[in-house]
Coordinates of C-alpha atoms in Angstrom, one line a residue:
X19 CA 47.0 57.4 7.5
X20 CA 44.1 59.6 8.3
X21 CA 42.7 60.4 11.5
X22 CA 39.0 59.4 10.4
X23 CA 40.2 55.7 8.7
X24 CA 42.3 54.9 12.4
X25 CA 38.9 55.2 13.8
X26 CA 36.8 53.2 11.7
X27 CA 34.7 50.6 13.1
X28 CA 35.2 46.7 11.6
X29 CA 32.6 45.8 8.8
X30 CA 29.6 44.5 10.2
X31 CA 30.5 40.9 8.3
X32 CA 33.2 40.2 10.7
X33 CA 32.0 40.9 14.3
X34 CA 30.8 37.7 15.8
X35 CA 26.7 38.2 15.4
X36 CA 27.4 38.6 11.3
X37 CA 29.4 36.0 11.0
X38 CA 26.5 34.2 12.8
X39 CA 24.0 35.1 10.4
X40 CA 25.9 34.2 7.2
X41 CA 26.6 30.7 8.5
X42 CA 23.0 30.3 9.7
X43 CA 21.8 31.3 6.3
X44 CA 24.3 29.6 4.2
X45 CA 22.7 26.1 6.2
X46 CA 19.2 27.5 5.6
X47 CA 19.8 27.8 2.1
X48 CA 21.1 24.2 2.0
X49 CA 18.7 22.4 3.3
X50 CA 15.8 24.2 1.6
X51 CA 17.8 22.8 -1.7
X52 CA 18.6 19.4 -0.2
X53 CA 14.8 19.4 0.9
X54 CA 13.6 20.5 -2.7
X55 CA 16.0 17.6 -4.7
X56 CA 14.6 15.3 -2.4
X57 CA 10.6 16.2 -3.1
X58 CA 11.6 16.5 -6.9
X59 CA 12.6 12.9 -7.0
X60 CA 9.8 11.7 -4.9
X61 CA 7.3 13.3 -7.4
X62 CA 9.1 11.7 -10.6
X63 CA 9.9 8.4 -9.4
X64 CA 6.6 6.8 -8.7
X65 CA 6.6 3.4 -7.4
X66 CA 3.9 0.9 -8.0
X67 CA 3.0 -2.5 -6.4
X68 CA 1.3 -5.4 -7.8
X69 CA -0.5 -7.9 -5.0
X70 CA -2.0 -11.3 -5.9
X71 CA -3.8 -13.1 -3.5
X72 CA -5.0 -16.4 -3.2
X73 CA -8.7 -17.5 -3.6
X74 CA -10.6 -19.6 -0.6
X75 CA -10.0 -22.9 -1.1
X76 CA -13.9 -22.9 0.2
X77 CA -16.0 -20.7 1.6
X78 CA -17.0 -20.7 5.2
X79 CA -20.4 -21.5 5.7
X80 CA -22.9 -21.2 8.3
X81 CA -25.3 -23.1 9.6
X82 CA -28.1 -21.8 7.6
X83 CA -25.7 -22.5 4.6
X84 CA -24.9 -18.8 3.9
X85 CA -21.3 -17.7 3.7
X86 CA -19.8 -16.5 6.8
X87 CA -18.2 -13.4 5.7
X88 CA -21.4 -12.6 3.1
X89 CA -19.5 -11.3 0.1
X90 CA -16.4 -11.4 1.4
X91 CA -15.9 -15.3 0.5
X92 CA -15.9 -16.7 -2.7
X93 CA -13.8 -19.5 -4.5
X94 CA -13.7 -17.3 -8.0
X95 CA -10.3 -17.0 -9.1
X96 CA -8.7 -13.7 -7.9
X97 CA -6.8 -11.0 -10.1
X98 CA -3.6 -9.0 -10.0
X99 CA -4.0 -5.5 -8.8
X100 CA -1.9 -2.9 -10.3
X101 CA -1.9 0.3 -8.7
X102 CA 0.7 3.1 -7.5
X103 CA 1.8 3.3 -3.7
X104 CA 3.2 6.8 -4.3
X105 CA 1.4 8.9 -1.5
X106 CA -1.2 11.5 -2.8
X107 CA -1.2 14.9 -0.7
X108 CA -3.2 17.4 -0.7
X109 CA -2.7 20.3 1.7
X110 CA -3.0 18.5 5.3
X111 CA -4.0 15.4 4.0
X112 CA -1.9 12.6 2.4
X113 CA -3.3 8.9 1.5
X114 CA -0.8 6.3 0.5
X115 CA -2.6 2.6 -0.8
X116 CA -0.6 -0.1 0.8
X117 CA -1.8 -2.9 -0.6
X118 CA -4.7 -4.0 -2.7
X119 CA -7.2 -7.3 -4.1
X120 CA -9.5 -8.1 -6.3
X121 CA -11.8 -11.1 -6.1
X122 CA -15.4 -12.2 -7.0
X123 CA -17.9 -11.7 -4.8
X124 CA -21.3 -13.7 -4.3
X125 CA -23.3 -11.5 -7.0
X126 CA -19.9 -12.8 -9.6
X127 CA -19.2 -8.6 -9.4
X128 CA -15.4 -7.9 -8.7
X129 CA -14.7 -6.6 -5.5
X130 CA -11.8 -4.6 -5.1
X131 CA -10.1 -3.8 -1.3
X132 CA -7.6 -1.1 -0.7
X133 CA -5.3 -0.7 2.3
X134 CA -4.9 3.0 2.6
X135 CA -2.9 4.9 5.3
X136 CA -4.2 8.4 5.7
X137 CA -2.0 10.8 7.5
X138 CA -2.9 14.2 8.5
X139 CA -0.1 16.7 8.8
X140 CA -2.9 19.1 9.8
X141 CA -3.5 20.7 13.6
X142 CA -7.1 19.6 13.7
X143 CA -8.5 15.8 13.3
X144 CA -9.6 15.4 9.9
X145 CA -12.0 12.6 8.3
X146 CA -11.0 9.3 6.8
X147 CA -13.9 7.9 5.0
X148 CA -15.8 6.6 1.9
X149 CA -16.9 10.0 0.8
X150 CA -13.1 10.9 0.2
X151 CA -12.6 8.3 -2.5
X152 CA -14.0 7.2 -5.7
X153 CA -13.1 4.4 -8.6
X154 CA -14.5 4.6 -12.4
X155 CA -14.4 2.3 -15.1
X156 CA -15.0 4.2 -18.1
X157 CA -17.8 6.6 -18.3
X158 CA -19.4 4.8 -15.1
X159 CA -18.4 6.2 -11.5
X160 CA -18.7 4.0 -8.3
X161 CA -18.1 5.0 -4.9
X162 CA -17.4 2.4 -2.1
X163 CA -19.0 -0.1 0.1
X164 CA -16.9 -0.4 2.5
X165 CA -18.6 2.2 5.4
X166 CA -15.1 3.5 6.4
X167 CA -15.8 6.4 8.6
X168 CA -13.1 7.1 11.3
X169 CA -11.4 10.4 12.8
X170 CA -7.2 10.6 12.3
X171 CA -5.9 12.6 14.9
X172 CA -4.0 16.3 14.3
X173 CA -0.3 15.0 13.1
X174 CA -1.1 11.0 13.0
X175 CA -2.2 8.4 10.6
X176 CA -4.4 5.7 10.4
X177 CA -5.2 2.8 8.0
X178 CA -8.4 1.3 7.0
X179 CA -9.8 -0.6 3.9
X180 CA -11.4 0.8 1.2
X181 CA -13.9 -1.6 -1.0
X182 CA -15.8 -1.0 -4.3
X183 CA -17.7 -3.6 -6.5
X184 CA -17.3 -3.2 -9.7
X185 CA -18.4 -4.9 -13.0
X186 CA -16.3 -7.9 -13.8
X187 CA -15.1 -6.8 -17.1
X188 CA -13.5 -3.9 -15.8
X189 CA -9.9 -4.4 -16.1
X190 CA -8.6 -0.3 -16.2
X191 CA -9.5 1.9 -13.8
X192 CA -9.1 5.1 -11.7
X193 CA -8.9 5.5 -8.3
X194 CA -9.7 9.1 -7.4
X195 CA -8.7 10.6 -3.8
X196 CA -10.9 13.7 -3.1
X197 CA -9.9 16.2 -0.9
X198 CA -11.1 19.1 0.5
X199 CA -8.6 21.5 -1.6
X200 CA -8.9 18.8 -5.1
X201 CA -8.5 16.0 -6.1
X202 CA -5.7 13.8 -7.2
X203 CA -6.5 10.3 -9.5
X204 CA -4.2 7.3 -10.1
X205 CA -4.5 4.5 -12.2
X206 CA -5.4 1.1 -11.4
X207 CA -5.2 -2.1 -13.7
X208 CA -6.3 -5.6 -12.9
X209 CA -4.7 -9.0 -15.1

């Protein structure tokens, strides 16, 4: 044995701070494909939740013989809504629509609620309003009526409704979240 190979110091791969950093990167590598599989499979497995309610037996009226809730009552027959729960994100922002209902209102439009959780993954608080959301049937775009205008805190959520009237032969519709980097659209279907 030669003089030079007696004095050769170990491989860098097996002193205690390389060993270190292959195990921390083997577990980094892991879970960036663990983390990826599970986004993949979020992305191609939409859900989608259908909610019936029940139409008023009778309105509330008031004394002058108006409806208590103004459009909000109504004894018309109510429709299934159709419509994916599968959050939309863009960037900071994510809206998911927990649940949703159709119903006539006093004009004999359809009126159509959605329970929407926004949640902003961003630092800064970020708007959660009408302006961000939009429903067409057909050519013909409507935006709501509901006068949802709140504030969601840097890394919270918060859920509020979101209502439209439309005309009452609409039956297939999109429901278009707009945010600040694009938009994102899902389909909605009443029966």
């Amino acid at each position: 044995m030669s003089d030079s190979e007696e004095h050769r110091p170990p491989s860098w791969w097996s002193t205690l701070p390389g060993i270190l950093t292959g195990v921390a990167a083997l577990i980094t590598a892991l879970a960036g494909l663990f983390f990826g599989l599970v986004q993949l499979n979020s992305q191609t497995a939409p859900t989608t939740t259908a909610v019936k309610t029940a139409a008023a037996a009778s309105p509330e009226r008031t004394a002058g013989g108006g409806s208590a809730a103004g459009a909000a009552s109504s004894s018309e027959p109510v429709a299934a809504v159709h419509v994916t729960n599968q959050p939309q994100r863009v960037g900071d922002l994510e809206y998911t629509v927990v649940s949703a209902t159709a119903r006539s209102d006093a004009d004999g439009m359809s009126a159509l609620e959605f329970t929407v959780r926004c949640f902003n993954y961003g630092r800064y608080d970020a708007n959660f309003w009408d302006a961000a959301f939009r429903i067409a049937a057909g050519p013909d775009v409507y935006s709501p009526t509901s006068g949802l205008d709140e504030l969601v805190s840097a890394e919270s959520s918060k859920t509020g409704v979101v209502r439209f009237v439309v005309p009452p032969s609409a039956r297939s519709l999109t429901l278009t979240f707009r945010f600040p980097a694009g938009d994102r659209s899902v389909p909605v279907a009443l029966s």
